CSV table of C-alpha atoms in Angstrom, one decimal:
chain,number,residue,atom,x,y,z
A,12,MET,CA,160.6,91.9,115.8
A,13,ASN,CA,156.9,91.8,115.2
A,14,VAL,CA,155.6,89.5,118.0
A,15,THR,CA,153.2,92.0,119.5
A,16,LEU,CA,150.2,91.8,121.8
A,17,SER,CA,147.9,92.5,118.9
A,18,ARG,CA,149.2,89.5,116.9
A,19,ILE,CA,148.9,87.3,119.9
A,20,ALA,CA,145.3,88.5,120.4
A,21,PHE,CA,144.6,87.7,116.7
A,22,VAL,CA,145.7,84.1,117.3
A,23,ALA,CA,143.7,84.0,120.5
A,24,ALA,CA,140.6,85.1,118.6
A,25,VAL,CA,140.6,81.7,116.8
A,26,ALA,CA,141.1,79.7,120.0
A,27,ALA,CA,138.5,77.7,121.9
A,28,SER,CA,137.9,75.1,124.6
A,29,LEU,CA,137.4,71.4,123.7
A,30,ALA,CA,133.9,70.4,122.6
A,31,ALA,CA,134.6,67.3,124.8
A,32,CYS,CA,132.2,65.0,123.0
A,33,GLY,CA,134.7,62.3,122.4
A,34,ASP,CA,134.0,62.4,118.6
A,35,SER,CA,136.7,62.4,116.0
A,36,PRO,CA,137.9,65.9,115.2
A,37,PRO,CA,136.8,67.5,111.9
A,38,GLU,CA,138.9,67.1,108.8
A,39,PRO,CA,140.7,70.2,107.5
A,40,THR,CA,138.2,70.6,104.7
A,41,GLU,CA,135.3,70.6,107.2
A,42,VAL,CA,137.1,73.2,109.3
A,43,ARG,CA,137.7,75.5,106.3
A,44,THR,CA,134.0,75.1,105.3
A,45,GLY,CA,132.8,75.9,108.8
A,46,VAL,CA,135.1,78.9,109.1
A,47,SER,CA,134.0,80.3,105.8
A,48,GLN,CA,130.3,79.7,106.2
A,49,SER,CA,130.2,80.9,109.9
A,50,LEU,CA,132.1,84.2,109.3
A,51,ALA,CA,130.2,84.9,106.1
A,52,ALA,CA,126.9,84.6,108.0
A,53,ILE,CA,127.7,86.2,111.3
A,54,VAL,CA,129.9,89.2,110.4
A,55,PRO,CA,127.4,91.0,108.2
A,56,GLU,CA,124.7,90.6,110.9
A,57,LEU,CA,127.1,92.1,113.5
A,58,GLU,CA,127.8,95.0,111.2
A,59,SER,CA,124.1,95.6,110.3
A,60,ALA,CA,123.0,95.6,114.0
A,61,ALA,CA,125.9,97.8,115.1
A,62,GLN,CA,125.2,100.4,112.4
A,63,SER,CA,121.6,101.0,113.6
A,64,ASP,CA,121.0,104.4,115.4
A,65,THR,CA,119.3,102.8,118.4
A,66,VAL,CA,122.0,104.0,120.9
A,67,GLY,CA,121.5,107.6,119.7
A,68,ARG,CA,118.0,107.6,121.0
A,69,ILE,CA,119.2,107.7,124.6
A,70,GLN,CA,119.3,111.2,126.0
A,71,LEU,CA,122.8,110.8,127.5
A,72,SER,CA,123.8,114.3,126.6
A,73,GLU,CA,121.0,115.7,128.7
A,74,ALA,CA,121.9,113.4,131.6
A,75,SER,CA,125.6,114.5,131.5
A,76,ARG,CA,124.5,118.2,131.6
A,77,ILE,CA,122.8,117.5,134.9
A,78,LEU,CA,126.0,116.0,136.3
A,79,ASP,CA,128.0,118.9,135.0
A,80,MET,CA,125.7,121.4,136.7
A,81,VAL,CA,125.8,119.6,140.1
A,82,ASP,CA,129.6,119.5,140.5
A,83,GLY,CA,131.0,121.5,137.6
A,84,THR,CA,132.9,118.5,136.2
A,85,PRO,CA,132.5,117.5,132.6
A,86,ALA,CA,131.0,114.0,132.3
A,87,GLY,CA,130.4,113.7,128.6
A,88,GLY,CA,133.8,112.4,127.4
A,89,ALA,CA,133.1,108.7,128.1
A,90,ILE,CA,129.6,109.0,126.6
A,91,SER,CA,131.0,110.5,123.4
A,92,SER,CA,133.6,107.6,123.2
A,93,LEU,CA,130.8,105.0,123.6
A,94,GLN,CA,128.7,106.6,120.9
A,95,ALA,CA,131.7,106.7,118.5
A,96,LEU,CA,132.3,102.9,118.7
A,97,ALA,CA,129.6,102.1,116.1
A,98,ALA,CA,131.4,104.3,113.6
A,99,GLU,CA,134.6,102.3,113.7
A,100,PRO,CA,135.5,100.3,110.6
A,101,SER,CA,134.4,96.7,110.8
A,102,MET,CA,136.4,93.6,110.0
A,103,ASN,CA,136.4,92.1,106.5
A,104,ALA,CA,135.1,88.6,106.8
A,105,ASP,CA,136.5,87.5,103.4
A,106,GLN,CA,140.0,88.6,104.4
A,107,LEU,CA,139.9,86.9,107.8
A,108,THR,CA,138.6,83.7,106.3
A,109,ASN,CA,141.3,83.8,103.6
A,110,VAL,CA,144.1,84.2,106.1
A,111,LEU,CA,142.8,81.4,108.4
A,112,ASN,CA,142.1,78.9,105.6
A,113,LYS,CA,145.3,79.8,103.6
A,114,TYR,CA,147.8,79.7,106.4
A,115,LEU,CA,146.4,77.8,109.3
A,116,PHE,CA,143.7,75.2,108.5
A,117,THR,CA,145.4,73.6,105.5
A,118,ASP,CA,145.8,69.9,104.9
A,119,ALA,CA,149.6,70.2,105.0
A,120,ASN,CA,149.5,72.0,108.4
A,121,HIS,CA,147.2,69.5,110.1
A,122,ALA,CA,149.3,67.6,112.6
A,123,GLY,CA,146.6,65.1,113.4
A,124,ASP,CA,143.8,64.9,116.0
A,125,GLY,CA,142.5,68.3,115.0
A,126,VAL,CA,145.7,70.1,115.9
A,127,TYR,CA,147.2,72.8,113.7
A,128,PRO,CA,150.5,74.5,114.6
A,129,VAL,CA,150.3,78.2,114.2
A,130,PRO,CA,152.8,79.1,111.4
A,131,ALA,CA,155.3,81.9,112.1
A,132,ILE,CA,153.9,84.1,109.4
A,133,LEU,CA,150.7,84.6,111.4
A,134,LEU,CA,152.8,86.2,114.2
A,135,CYS,CA,155.6,87.6,112.1
A,136,ASN,CA,154.3,89.6,109.2
A,137,THR,CA,154.4,93.3,108.1
A,138,GLY,CA,151.1,93.5,106.3
A,139,TYR,CA,148.3,91.9,104.2
A,140,ASN,CA,147.8,92.3,100.5
A,141,PRO,CA,144.0,92.3,99.8
A,142,ASP,CA,144.6,91.9,96.1
A,143,THR,CA,146.7,88.7,96.4
A,144,GLY,CA,145.5,87.4,99.8
A,145,GLU,CA,149.1,87.1,100.9
A,146,LEU,CA,150.8,88.1,104.2
A,147,THR,CA,154.1,89.8,103.9
A,148,PRO,CA,156.7,87.9,106.0
A,149,ASP,CA,158.7,89.8,108.6
A,150,PRO,CA,162.4,89.7,107.5
A,151,ASP,CA,163.6,89.6,111.1
A,152,PRO,CA,164.6,86.0,111.8
A,153,ALA,CA,164.4,86.6,115.5
A,154,CYS,CA,160.6,86.8,115.2
A,155,GLY,CA,160.5,83.3,113.6
A,156,ASP,CA,162.8,82.0,116.3
A,157,MET,CA,160.5,83.4,119.0
A,158,ALA,CA,157.4,81.9,117.3
A,159,ALA,CA,159.0,78.5,117.2
A,160,LYS,CA,159.8,78.6,120.9
A,161,VAL,CA,156.3,79.6,122.1
A,162,ALA,CA,154.8,76.8,119.9
A,163,PHE,CA,151.3,78.1,119.5
A,164,LYS,CA,148.9,75.4,118.2
A,165,ILE,CA,145.1,75.4,117.6
A,166,LYS,CA,143.0,72.3,118.5
A,167,VAL,CA,139.7,72.0,116.8
A,168,ARG,CA,136.6,70.1,117.7
A,169,GLY,CA,133.0,70.0,116.5
A,170,ASP,CA,131.8,70.1,112.9
A,171,ALA,CA,131.2,72.6,110.1
A,172,THR,CA,128.0,73.9,111.8
A,173,ASN,CA,129.6,74.5,115.2
A,174,LEU,CA,133.3,74.7,115.6
A,175,ASP,CA,135.2,74.8,119.0
A,176,PHE,CA,138.8,75.9,119.1
A,177,THR,CA,141.5,75.8,121.8
A,178,LEU,CA,144.7,77.7,121.8
A,179,LEU,CA,147.5,75.5,123.0
A,180,ILE,CA,150.7,77.3,124.3
A,181,GLY,CA,154.1,75.9,125.0
A,182,PRO,CA,155.4,72.3,125.5
A,183,LYS,CA,152.8,71.6,128.1
A,184,SER,CA,150.0,72.7,125.8
A,185,ARG,CA,148.3,75.1,128.2
A,186,GLU,CA,144.8,76.1,127.2
A,187,PRO,CA,144.3,79.8,128.2
A,188,PHE,CA,141.9,80.9,125.4
A,189,SER,CA,138.8,79.4,123.8
A,190,LEU,CA,136.5,80.3,121.0
A,191,SER,CA,133.2,78.7,119.8
A,192,LEU,CA,132.0,79.7,116.3
A,193,SER,CA,128.8,79.0,114.3
A,194,LYS,CA,126.7,80.9,111.8
A,195,THR,CA,124.7,82.6,114.6
A,196,SER,CA,127.1,82.8,117.6
A,197,VAL,CA,130.6,83.4,118.7
A,198,GLU,CA,131.9,83.0,122.3
A,199,PHE,CA,135.4,83.9,123.4
A,200,GLY,CA,136.7,82.7,126.8
A,201,VAL,CA,139.8,83.3,128.9
A,202,ASP,CA,140.8,80.8,131.6
A,203,LEU,CA,142.9,83.0,133.9
A,204,GLY,CA,144.4,80.0,135.8
A,205,GLU,CA,145.6,78.5,132.5
A,206,THR,CA,146.9,81.9,131.4
A,207,ASN,CA,148.9,82.1,134.6
A,208,LEU,CA,150.5,78.7,133.9
A,209,ALA,CA,151.1,79.5,130.3
A,210,ILE,CA,153.0,82.7,131.2
A,211,LYS,CA,155.2,80.8,133.6
A,212,ASP,CA,155.9,78.1,131.0
A,213,LEU,CA,156.8,80.6,128.4
A,214,ALA,CA,159.2,82.4,130.8
A,215,ALA,CA,161.0,79.1,131.4
A,216,THR,CA,161.1,78.3,127.7
A,217,LEU,CA,162.5,81.7,126.8
A,218,GLY,CA,164.9,81.7,129.7
A,219,THR,CA,163.4,84.8,131.4
A,220,ASP,CA,162.1,85.4,134.9
A,221,ALA,CA,158.4,84.8,135.2
A,222,PRO,CA,156.4,87.8,136.5
A,223,ASN,CA,155.4,87.7,140.2
A,224,PHE,CA,151.8,87.1,139.3
A,225,SER,CA,148.9,84.9,140.1
A,226,ALA,CA,145.4,84.5,138.5
A,227,GLU,CA,142.4,82.4,138.7
A,228,GLY,CA,138.9,82.5,137.3
A,229,ARG,CA,137.2,82.5,133.9
A,230,VAL,CA,135.7,85.3,131.8
A,231,THR,CA,133.7,85.0,128.6
A,232,LEU,CA,132.4,87.3,125.9
A,233,GLY,CA,129.5,86.0,123.7
A,234,VAL,CA,127.6,87.3,120.7
A,235,ASN,CA,124.4,85.6,119.5
A,236,VAL,CA,122.5,86.7,116.4
A,237,THR,CA,118.8,86.0,117.1
A,238,GLY,CA,117.3,87.5,114.0
A,239,PRO,CA,117.8,90.1,111.2
A,240,GLN,CA,119.8,93.0,112.6
A,241,HIS,CA,119.2,91.5,116.1
A,242,LEU,CA,122.0,90.4,118.3
A,243,VAL,CA,122.7,89.8,122.0
A,244,VAL,CA,126.1,90.5,123.5
A,245,THR,CA,127.0,89.2,127.0
A,246,GLY,CA,130.1,89.5,129.1
A,247,SER,CA,130.4,87.3,132.1
A,248,ILE,CA,132.7,86.2,134.9
A,249,THR,CA,131.8,82.6,134.8
A,250,LYS,CA,134.2,81.7,137.6
A,251,ALA,CA,135.2,84.2,140.3
A,252,VAL,CA,138.2,86.2,139.3
A,253,LYS,CA,141.2,86.7,141.6
A,254,LEU,CA,144.4,88.5,140.4
A,255,ALA,CA,147.6,89.5,142.2
A,256,MET,CA,150.9,90.9,141.1
A,257,ALA,CA,153.9,92.5,142.6
A,258,ALA,CA,157.5,93.3,142.1
A,259,PRO,CA,159.9,90.3,142.2
A,260,GLY,CA,160.4,88.9,145.7
A,261,VAL,CA,157.3,90.7,147.1
A,262,ALA,CA,154.7,88.5,148.7
A,263,LEU,CA,151.4,88.6,146.8
A,264,ASP,CA,149.4,88.9,150.0
A,265,SER,CA,151.4,91.9,151.2
A,266,ALA,CA,150.5,95.6,151.3
A,267,GLU,CA,153.0,96.1,148.4
A,268,ALA,CA,151.1,93.8,146.0
A,269,PHE,CA,148.2,94.7,143.6
A,270,ARG,CA,145.1,92.6,144.2
A,271,PHE,CA,141.7,92.4,142.5
A,272,SER,CA,138.8,90.1,142.9
A,273,SER,CA,135.2,90.0,141.5
A,274,ALA,CA,132.4,87.5,142.0
A,275,ALA,CA,130.9,85.3,139.3
A,276,ALA,CA,128.2,87.3,137.5
A,277,GLU,CA,126.8,88.3,134.1
A,278,VAL,CA,128.7,91.6,134.1
A,279,PHE,CA,126.9,93.2,131.1
A,280,SER,CA,124.5,92.4,128.3
A,281,PHE,CA,123.3,94.2,125.2
A,282,ASP,CA,120.2,93.1,123.3
A,283,LEU,CA,120.3,95.2,120.2
A,284,ASP,CA,117.4,94.9,117.7
A,285,GLY,CA,118.4,97.1,114.8
A,286,ALA,CA,115.2,96.3,112.8
A,287,ALA,CA,113.0,97.4,115.7
A,288,GLN,CA,115.4,100.1,116.7
A,289,ARG,CA,115.3,98.8,120.3
A,290,LEU,CA,118.2,98.4,122.8
A,291,ILE,CA,118.0,96.6,126.1
A,292,ALA,CA,121.3,96.8,128.1
A,293,GLY,CA,122.0,95.4,131.5
A,294,LEU,CA,124.8,95.7,134.0
A,295,GLY,CA,125.3,93.2,136.8
A,296,LEU,CA,128.9,93.4,138.3
A,297,GLY,CA,129.1,91.3,141.5
A,298,GLU,CA,131.0,92.2,144.7
A,299,THR,CA,134.4,93.5,143.7
A,300,THR,CA,137.5,94.5,145.7
A,301,ALA,CA,140.8,96.0,144.8
A,302,HIS,CA,144.1,96.9,146.6
A,303,VAL,CA,146.3,99.3,144.6
A,304,PRO,CA,149.7,99.9,146.3
A,305,SER,CA,151.6,103.1,145.7
A,306,SER,CA,154.7,104.7,147.1
A,307,VAL,CA,152.5,107.7,147.9
A,308,ASP,CA,148.9,106.5,148.6
A,309,SER,CA,147.7,102.9,148.7
A,310,ILE,CA,144.1,102.5,147.8
A,311,ASP,CA,141.6,99.8,148.9
A,312,LEU,CA,138.2,99.7,147.1
A,313,VAL,CA,135.2,97.7,148.2
A,314,LEU,CA,132.2,97.7,145.8
A,315,GLY,CA,129.1,95.8,146.5
A,316,GLY,CA,128.3,95.6,142.8
A,317,LEU,CA,126.9,97.7,139.9
A,318,THR,CA,123.4,97.0,138.6
A,319,GLY,CA,121.0,98.5,136.2
A,320,LYS,CA,119.1,98.0,132.9
A,321,VAL,CA,118.2,100.4,130.2
A,322,ASP,CA,115.4,99.9,127.6
A,323,VAL,CA,115.3,102.2,124.5
A,324,ARG,CA,112.6,101.9,121.9
A,325,PRO,CA,111.0,104.2,119.3
A,326,GLY,CA,108.1,106.4,120.5
A,327,ALA,CA,108.6,105.5,124.2
A,328,PRO,CA,110.5,107.1,127.1
A,329,VAL,CA,113.9,105.6,127.9
A,330,GLN,CA,113.6,103.4,130.9
A,331,LEU,CA,116.5,102.8,133.4
A,332,THR,CA,115.7,100.3,136.1
A,333,GLY,CA,117.4,98.7,139.1
A,334,LEU,CA,120.2,101.3,139.2
A,335,GLY,CA,122.4,100.6,142.3
A,336,LEU,CA,125.8,99.9,143.8
A,337,GLY,CA,125.0,96.4,145.2
A,338,ASN,CA,123.9,95.5,148.8
A,339,ARG,CA,126.4,97.7,150.7
A,340,SER,CA,128.2,101.0,150.7
A,341,LEU,CA,131.0,101.7,148.2
A,342,THR,CA,134.1,102.5,150.2
A,343,ILE,CA,137.6,103.7,149.4
A,344,ASP,CA,140.4,103.6,152.0
A,345,THR,CA,143.7,105.5,151.5
A,346,ASN,CA,146.7,104.3,153.4
A,347,GLY,CA,144.3,102.4,155.7
A,348,GLN,CA,142.0,105.4,156.4
A,349,ARG,CA,138.5,105.7,155.1
A,350,THR,CA,138.4,108.5,152.5
A,351,LEU,CA,135.1,107.9,150.7
A,352,THR,CA,131.8,106.3,151.5
A,353,LEU,CA,129.1,106.3,148.8
A,354,ASP,CA,125.5,105.1,149.3
A,355,VAL,CA,122.6,105.0,146.9
A,356,ASN,CA,119.1,104.8,148.5
A,357,ALA,CA,120.5,103.1,151.6
A,358,ASN,CA,117.0,103.3,153.1
A,359,ALA,CA,115.0,102.5,150.0
A,360,GLY,CA,116.2,99.1,148.7
A,361,ARG,CA,119.6,100.5,147.4
A,362,LYS,CA,118.2,100.9,143.9
A,363,PHE,CA,116.1,103.3,141.9
A,364,ASP,CA,114.5,103.7,138.5
A,365,VAL,CA,114.6,106.6,136.0
A,366,THR,CA,112.3,107.4,133.1
A,367,ILE,CA,113.7,109.8,130.5
A,368,THR,CA,111.2,111.6,128.3
A,369,GLU,CA,112.1,114.0,125.5
A,370,THR,CA,110.6,117.5,125.8
A,371,THR,CA,110.5,120.5,123.5
A,372,ALA,CA,113.3,122.2,125.5
A,373,GLY,CA,115.3,119.1,126.5
A,374,ALA,CA,114.4,116.1,128.6
A,375,SER,CA,112.6,115.2,131.8
A,376,PHE,CA,114.0,112.7,134.4
A,377,ALA,CA,111.4,111.1,136.6
A,378,VAL,CA,112.8,109.0,139.5
A,379,SER,CA,111.1,106.1,141.3
A,380,PRO,CA,110.8,105.7,144.2
A,381,SER,CA,113.3,108.5,144.9
A,382,LEU,CA,117.0,109.2,144.7
A,383,ASP,CA,119.2,109.7,147.8
A,384,LEU,CA,122.9,109.7,147.0
A,385,GLN,CA,125.0,110.2,150.1
A,386,MET,CA,128.8,110.8,150.1
A,387,SER,CA,131.3,111.0,152.9
A,388,VAL,CA,134.5,112.4,151.6
A,389,VAL,CA,137.9,113.2,153.1
A,390,ASP,CA,139.3,115.6,150.6
A,391,THR,CA,142.7,117.4,150.8
A,392,SER,CA,142.1,119.4,147.5
A,393,THR,CA,141.6,123.1,147.3
A,394,ALA,CA,138.0,122.8,146.0
A,395,PRO,CA,135.8,125.4,147.7
A,396,TYR,CA,133.1,122.8,148.6
A,397,GLU,CA,132.2,119.2,148.5
A,398,VAL,CA,128.8,117.7,147.5
A,399,THR,CA,127.8,115.4,150.3
A,400,ARG,CA,124.2,114.5,149.3
A,401,VAL,CA,121.9,114.7,146.3
A,402,GLN,CA,118.2,114.1,146.9
A,403,LEU,CA,115.3,113.9,144.5
A,404,ASP,CA,112.2,112.8,146.4
A,405,GLY,CA,108.6,113.7,147.2
A,406,THR,CA,105.6,113.0,145.0
A,407,THR,CA,106.6,111.8,141.5
A,408,PRO,CA,110.0,113.4,141.8
A,409,THR,CA,111.0,114.8,138.4
A,410,LEU,CA,113.7,117.1,137.0
A,411,THR,CA,113.4,118.8,133.6
A,412,THR,CA,116.2,120.4,131.6
A,413,GLU,CA,115.1,123.7,130.2
A,414,GLY,CA,117.9,125.6,128.5
A,415,ASP,CA,120.6,126.3,131.1
A,416,GLN,CA,118.2,125.5,134.0
A,417,LEU,CA,116.9,122.5,135.8
A,418,LYS,CA,113.2,122.7,136.7
A,419,VAL,CA,111.8,120.8,139.6
A,420,SER,CA,108.6,119.7,137.8
A,421,SER,CA,107.4,117.8,140.8
A,422,GLY,CA,108.7,116.6,144.1
A,423,HIS,CA,111.8,118.1,145.9
A,424,PHE,CA,115.4,118.5,144.8
A,425,ALA,CA,118.3,119.3,147.1
A,426,VAL,CA,122.1,119.3,146.9
A,427,THR,CA,123.8,119.4,150.3
A,428,THR,CA,127.4,120.7,150.4
A,429,ASN,CA,130.2,121.2,152.9
A,430,PRO,CA,130.4,124.1,153.7
A,431,ALA,CA,126.6,124.3,153.6
A,432,GLU,CA,126.2,127.7,151.9
A,433,TYR,CA,126.9,126.2,148.5
A,434,GLY,CA,124.0,123.8,148.6
A,435,VAL,CA,120.5,124.3,147.1
A,436,ASP,CA,117.0,123.3,148.1
A,437,ALA,CA,114.1,123.6,145.6
A,438,THR,CA,110.5,122.4,145.4
A,439,ALA,CA,108.0,121.8,142.6
A,440,GLY,CA,107.8,124.7,140.2
A,441,GLN,CA,111.2,126.2,141.1
A,442,CYS,CA,114.3,126.2,138.9
A,443,VAL,CA,118.0,126.0,139.7
A,444,GLN,CA,120.9,127.1,137.6
A,445,SER,CA,124.6,127.9,137.9
A,446,GLY,CA,125.3,131.0,140.0
A,447,LEU,CA,128.2,132.6,141.9
A,448,THR,CA,129.0,133.3,145.5
A,449,GLY,CA,132.1,135.4,145.2
A,450,THR,CA,134.1,133.5,142.6
A,451,VAL,CA,132.7,130.1,143.5
A,452,SER,CA,130.2,128.6,140.9
A,453,HIS,CA,127.4,126.4,142.3
A,454,LEU,CA,123.7,125.8,141.9
A,455,VAL,CA,121.3,128.5,143.0
A,456,VAL,CA,117.5,128.8,143.0
A,457,ALA,CA,116.4,131.1,140.2
A,458,PRO,CA,113.2,132.3,138.5
A,459,CYS,CA,112.2,129.9,135.7
A,460,ALA,CA,113.1,131.4,132.3
A,461,LEU,CA,110.5,129.4,130.4
């Protein structure tokens, strides 16, 4: 049976909240025209902007080398994954338009009032033939039976220039997903409260037990094309998120239940100007908490937030500003006991800026006003030491990568460890590199090679 999460996600991608204007819904011909024109306009712009090499201008590889040297742990895997995203194959706008207009937004499939039942073939198929534009039906009748029971429908409002869609689920027509589409923008939204109700309705319809789960809040993902090769992507928590889940019969407010919450905020934004080869990206996660139960170690996380902005443009240093962890310490408790406290510039506004400048040998990292990263860790591992503090301060504090060394170009650089003998303290003009004490690798002060 081919009712999969990916197919449900496909249907969700054409859903949206009501335009709520009170106007008559668009006729099927207008919907088809709007879908065709909007996708034909916006998809090439998304592709064009994503294929620019702006992201490659950020000296992330040099930054990850510094992290590797401080604690010996590779940090470049996530960076490589992010940089590989732009190389992923893009959607085919013509194929998507054909599927929607051929199978969903037809005159015959219009049930009135802008409502279109989602035909089973959109959920139950084994492939798409680009030559004929036909979907191949899934021969398993159970899939069709399942599709009939869940009763997906799409409700459309707006006009050909700006279409709003709502995904309706089940006999009570819950509205968990939304999508707004025009030639220059697309916004996808998830109402977690409606999603919670839809899941419970579907469980009752299918004769299964509903998961022990609760959810509230709303999240959105928006893309706006503001010019040739220029787009702005935003991800927001527009209504505070609260999630809880547990095994059947377990109270959702108990220690055995998973819980997560995050305040309303614009969580991230990307302003990508491919024509100017400029990227401005921002992070703004609000206060977030999580309780993760386990038969071994239950974890409680409290995060004040994550903030920062990066500005990358040709011929200029990379600017990172407002980097921080919110207005309080990050804490992690394990089985009710504090095991990690992390502070960034606790005595200097809890934020810092970094300017990254390419050099002939690598890159320099100038910090303003300073960097003071303090960690209190209770660790039961067999690691020979723990890094408890990293400082880069003084006058115009700057580190420069030179081959396998870090040079303190100006200011003062120190790494404090527990036990203390594995730390390092260097001033302007000195270099540090990996060294050994017995069999333990750590940073040591060394003559500058360059």
